[in-house]
XYZ file of C-alpha atoms in Angstrom:
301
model
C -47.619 136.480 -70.357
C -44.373 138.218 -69.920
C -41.910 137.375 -66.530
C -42.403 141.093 -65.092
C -46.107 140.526 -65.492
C -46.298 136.923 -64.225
C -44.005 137.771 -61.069
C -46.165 140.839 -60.656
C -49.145 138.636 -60.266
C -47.404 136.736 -57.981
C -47.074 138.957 -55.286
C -50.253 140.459 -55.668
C -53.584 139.007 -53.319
C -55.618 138.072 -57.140
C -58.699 137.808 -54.302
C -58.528 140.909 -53.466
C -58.112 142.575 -57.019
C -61.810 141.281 -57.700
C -62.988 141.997 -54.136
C -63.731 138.326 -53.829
C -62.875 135.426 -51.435
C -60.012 132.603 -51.682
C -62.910 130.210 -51.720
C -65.656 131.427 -54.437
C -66.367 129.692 -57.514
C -65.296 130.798 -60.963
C -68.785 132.065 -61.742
C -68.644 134.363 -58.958
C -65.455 135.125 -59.827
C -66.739 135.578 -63.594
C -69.244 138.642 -62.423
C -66.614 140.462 -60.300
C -64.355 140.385 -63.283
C -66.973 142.050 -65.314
C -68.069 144.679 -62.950
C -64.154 145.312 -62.553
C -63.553 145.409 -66.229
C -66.163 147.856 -66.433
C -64.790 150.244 -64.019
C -60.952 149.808 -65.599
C -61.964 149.892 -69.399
C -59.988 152.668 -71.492
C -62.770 154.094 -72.840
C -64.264 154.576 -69.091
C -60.962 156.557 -67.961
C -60.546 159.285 -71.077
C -58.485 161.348 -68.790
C -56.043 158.591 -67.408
C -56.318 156.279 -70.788
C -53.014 154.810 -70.683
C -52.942 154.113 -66.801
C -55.934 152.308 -66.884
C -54.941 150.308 -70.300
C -52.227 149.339 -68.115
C -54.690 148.017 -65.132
C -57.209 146.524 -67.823
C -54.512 144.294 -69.051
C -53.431 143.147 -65.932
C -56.845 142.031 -64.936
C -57.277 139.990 -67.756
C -54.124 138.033 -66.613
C -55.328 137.870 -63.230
C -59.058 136.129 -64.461
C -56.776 134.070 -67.065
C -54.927 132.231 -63.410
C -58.256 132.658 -61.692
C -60.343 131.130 -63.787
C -58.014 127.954 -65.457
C -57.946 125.018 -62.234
C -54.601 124.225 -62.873
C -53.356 127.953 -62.708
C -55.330 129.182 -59.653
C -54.245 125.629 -57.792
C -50.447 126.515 -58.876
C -51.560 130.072 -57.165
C -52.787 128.977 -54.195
C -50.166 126.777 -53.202
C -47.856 129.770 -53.494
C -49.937 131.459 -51.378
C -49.609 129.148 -48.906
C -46.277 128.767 -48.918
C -45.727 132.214 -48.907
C -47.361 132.554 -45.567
C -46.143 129.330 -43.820
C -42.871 131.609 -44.567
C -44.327 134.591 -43.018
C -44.976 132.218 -39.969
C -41.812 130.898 -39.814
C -39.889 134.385 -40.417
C -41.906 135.581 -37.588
C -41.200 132.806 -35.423
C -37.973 133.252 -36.018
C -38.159 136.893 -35.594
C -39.440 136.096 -32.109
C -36.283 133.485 -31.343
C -33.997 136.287 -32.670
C -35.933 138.906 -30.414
C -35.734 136.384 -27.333
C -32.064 135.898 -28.091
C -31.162 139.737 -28.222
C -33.454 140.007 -24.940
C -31.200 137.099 -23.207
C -27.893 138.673 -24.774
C -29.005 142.076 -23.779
C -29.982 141.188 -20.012
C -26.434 139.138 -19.563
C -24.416 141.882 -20.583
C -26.029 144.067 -18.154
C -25.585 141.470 -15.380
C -21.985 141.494 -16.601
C -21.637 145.170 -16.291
C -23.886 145.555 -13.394
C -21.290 142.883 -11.317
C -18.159 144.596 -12.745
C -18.996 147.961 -11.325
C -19.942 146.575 -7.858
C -16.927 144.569 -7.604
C -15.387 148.292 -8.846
C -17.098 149.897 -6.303
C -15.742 147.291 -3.390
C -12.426 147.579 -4.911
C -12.513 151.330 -4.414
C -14.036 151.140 -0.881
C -11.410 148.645 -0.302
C -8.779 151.363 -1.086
C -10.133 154.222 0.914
C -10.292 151.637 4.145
C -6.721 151.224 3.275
C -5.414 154.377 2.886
C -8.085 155.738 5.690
C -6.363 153.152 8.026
C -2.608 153.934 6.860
C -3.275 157.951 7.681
C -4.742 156.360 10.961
C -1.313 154.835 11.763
C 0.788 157.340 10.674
C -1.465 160.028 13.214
C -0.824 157.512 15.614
C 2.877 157.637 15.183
C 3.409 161.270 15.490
C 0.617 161.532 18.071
C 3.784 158.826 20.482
C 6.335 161.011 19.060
C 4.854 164.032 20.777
C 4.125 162.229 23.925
C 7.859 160.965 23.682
C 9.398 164.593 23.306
C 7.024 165.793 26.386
C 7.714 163.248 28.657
C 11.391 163.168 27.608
C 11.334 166.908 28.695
C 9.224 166.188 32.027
C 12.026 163.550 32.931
C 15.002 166.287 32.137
C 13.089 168.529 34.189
C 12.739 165.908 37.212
C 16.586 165.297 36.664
C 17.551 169.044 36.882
C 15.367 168.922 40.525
C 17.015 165.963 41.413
C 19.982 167.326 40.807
C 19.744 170.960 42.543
C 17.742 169.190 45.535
C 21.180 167.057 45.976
C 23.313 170.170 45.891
C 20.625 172.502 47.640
C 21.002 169.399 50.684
C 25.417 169.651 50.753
C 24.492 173.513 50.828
C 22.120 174.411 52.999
C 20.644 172.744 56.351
C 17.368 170.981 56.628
C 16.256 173.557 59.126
C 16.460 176.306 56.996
C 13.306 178.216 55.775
C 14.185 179.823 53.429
C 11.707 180.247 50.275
C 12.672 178.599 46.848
C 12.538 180.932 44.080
C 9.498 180.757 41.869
C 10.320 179.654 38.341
C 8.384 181.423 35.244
C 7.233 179.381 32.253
C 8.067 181.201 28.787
C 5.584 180.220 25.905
C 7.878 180.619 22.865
C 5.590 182.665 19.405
C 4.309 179.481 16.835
C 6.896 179.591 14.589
C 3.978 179.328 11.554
C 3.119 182.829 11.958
C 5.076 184.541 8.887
C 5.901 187.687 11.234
C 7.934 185.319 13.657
C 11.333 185.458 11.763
C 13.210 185.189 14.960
C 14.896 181.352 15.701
C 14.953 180.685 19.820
C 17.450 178.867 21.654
C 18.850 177.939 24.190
C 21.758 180.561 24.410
C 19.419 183.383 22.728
C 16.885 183.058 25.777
C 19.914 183.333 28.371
C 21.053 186.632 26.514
C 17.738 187.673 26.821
C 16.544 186.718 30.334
C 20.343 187.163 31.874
C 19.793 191.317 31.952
C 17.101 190.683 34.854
C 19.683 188.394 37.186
C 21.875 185.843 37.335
C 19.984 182.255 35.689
C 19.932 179.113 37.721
C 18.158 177.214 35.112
C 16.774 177.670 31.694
C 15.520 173.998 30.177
C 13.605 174.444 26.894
C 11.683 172.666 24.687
C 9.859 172.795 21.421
C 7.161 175.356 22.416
C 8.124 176.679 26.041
C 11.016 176.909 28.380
C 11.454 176.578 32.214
C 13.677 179.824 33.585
C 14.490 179.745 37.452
C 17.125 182.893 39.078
C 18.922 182.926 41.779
C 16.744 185.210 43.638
C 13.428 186.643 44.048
C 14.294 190.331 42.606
C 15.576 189.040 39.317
C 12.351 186.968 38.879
C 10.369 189.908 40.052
C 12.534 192.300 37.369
C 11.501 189.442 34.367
C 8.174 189.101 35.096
C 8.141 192.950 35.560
C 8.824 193.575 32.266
C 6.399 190.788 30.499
C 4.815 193.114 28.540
C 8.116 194.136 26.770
C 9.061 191.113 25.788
C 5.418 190.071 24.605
C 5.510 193.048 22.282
C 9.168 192.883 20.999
C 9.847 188.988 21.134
C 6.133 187.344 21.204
C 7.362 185.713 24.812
C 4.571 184.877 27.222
C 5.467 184.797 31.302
C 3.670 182.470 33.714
C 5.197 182.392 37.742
C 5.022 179.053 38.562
C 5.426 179.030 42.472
C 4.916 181.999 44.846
C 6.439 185.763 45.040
C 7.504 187.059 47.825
C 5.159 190.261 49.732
C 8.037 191.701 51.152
C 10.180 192.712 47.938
C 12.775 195.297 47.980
C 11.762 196.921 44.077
C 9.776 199.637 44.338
C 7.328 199.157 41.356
C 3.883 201.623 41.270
C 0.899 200.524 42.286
C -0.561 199.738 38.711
C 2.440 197.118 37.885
C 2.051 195.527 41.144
C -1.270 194.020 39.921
C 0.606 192.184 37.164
C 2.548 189.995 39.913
C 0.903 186.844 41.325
C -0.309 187.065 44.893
C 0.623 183.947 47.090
C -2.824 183.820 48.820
C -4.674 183.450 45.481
C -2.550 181.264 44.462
C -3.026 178.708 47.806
C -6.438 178.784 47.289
C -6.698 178.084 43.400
C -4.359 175.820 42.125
C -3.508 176.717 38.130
C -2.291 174.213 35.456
C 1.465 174.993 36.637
C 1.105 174.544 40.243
C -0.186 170.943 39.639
C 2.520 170.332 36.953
C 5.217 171.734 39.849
C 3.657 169.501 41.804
C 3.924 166.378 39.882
C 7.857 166.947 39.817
C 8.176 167.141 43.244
C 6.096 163.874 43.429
C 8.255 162.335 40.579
C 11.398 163.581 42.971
C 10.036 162.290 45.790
C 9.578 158.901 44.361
C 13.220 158.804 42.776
C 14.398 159.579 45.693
């Protein structure tokens, strides 16, 4: 018997070449060879002669182990220990499977953790930078409030001031009306058709044709303009609507204007002025600032 044929034999079931059991006896064994032999012969297969010559051979070796003790003991205990190693690869298999499982499951615990404590750390960041945009509003929202009560205080100041030279001037007993002031809103200087830069000596050039200024206080987005006299107010505010179209300037009297004017404006512009009565009996958002100076006044005083 030749090594190719022997190792052959080997790894084939012998059992199941004869269509028999692991434990019959040789007889039995003995008539499933024949009937086998029958069906393999040469003679039997004319078409496929040298194939089946081929099988015939081999299952004469395969009764030779089958049917000498020694042989089929030497075959058996291959067989066994061929599938104690089929056990043990596949109990291994199953340790190596377990172990992959484990491996598999801590690396996505691994991951899993690093992209939560990723997704804190970015949270983290947003809180932060969330928090310094907070501050910062914060900052520039008391820089504003600064500026506007820096201007309030100027403007209480500037009364102080004119009340102080208003009482060497004229007497207590003296009735006579103060002049109304008018509030300019200055144009937003985002708009790209405002080219034009305001300040303090361009609104006196402007406002000086009407009358001669008392006082013109500004600040970022408005101004304060008092004259000496009622006509001169009466001539500015008179002419609003020219210097809303040509300069983007918007007039609001702040105080009351005199019934009795000398100017001889039409009845249509007359409607434009503020009437006195209205004004007693609805207060507007610069009569209650007018009167919060005079309170502040009061109180430095």
């Amino acid at each position: 018997m030749t090594e190719a044929i022997k190792n052959k034999l080997l790894e084939t079931d012998l059992y199941r070449l004869f269509d028999v059991e692991e434990e019959s006896s040789i007889d039995f064994i003995k008539k499933a060879y024949r009937k086998k032999a029958l069906e393999l012969h040469p003679d039997k297969n004319p078409d496929n002669k040298e194939e089946a010559e081929k099988k015939f051979v081999e299952l004469g070796k395969a009764f030779e182990i089958l049917a000498d003790k020694a042989a089929r003991a030497a075959y058996d205990a291959v067989r066994r220990q061929k599938r104690e190693k089929a056990k043990r690869d596949a109990l291994l298999d199953e340790k190596r499977r377990k172990l992959k499982e484990d491996l598999e499951k801590r690396e996505a615990a691994a991951k899993e953790k690093f992209e939560r404590k990723t997704e804190i750390l970015k949270k983290s960041k947003e809180e932060e930078w969330l928090q310094k945009e907070v501050d910062r509003l914060r900052k520039e929202g008391s820089k504003l409030l600064e500026e506007e009560m820096n201007f309030i205080n100027q403007q209480v100041r500037i009364e102080k001031k004119r009340s102080k030279e208003n009482d060497l001037k004229i007497p207590k007993v003296s009735e006579k009306k103060s002049v109304p002031k008018i509030k300019i809103t200055l144009p937003s200087s985002s708009k790209e058709s405002n080219k034009m830069k305001f300040d303090q000596n361009l609104l006196e050039h402007l406002f000086s044709k009407y009358g001669d200024i008392e006082v013109l206080v500004m600040s970022k987005k408005s101004a304060i303009l008092e004259y000496k006299d009622h006509d001169s107010t009466l001539r500015c505010y008179h002419d609003e609507a020219n210097l809303e179209n040509s300069y983007g300037l918007c007039l609001k009297i702040l105080g009351d204007l005199c019934k009795d004017s000398q100017l001889n404006f039409d009845e249509e512009d007359n409607r434009n002025f503020v009437d006195s009565s209205n004004l007693d009996s609805t207060k507007s958002f610069e009569d209650m600032e007018m009167e919060i100076l005079k309170k502040l006044k009061a109180a430095s005083n």
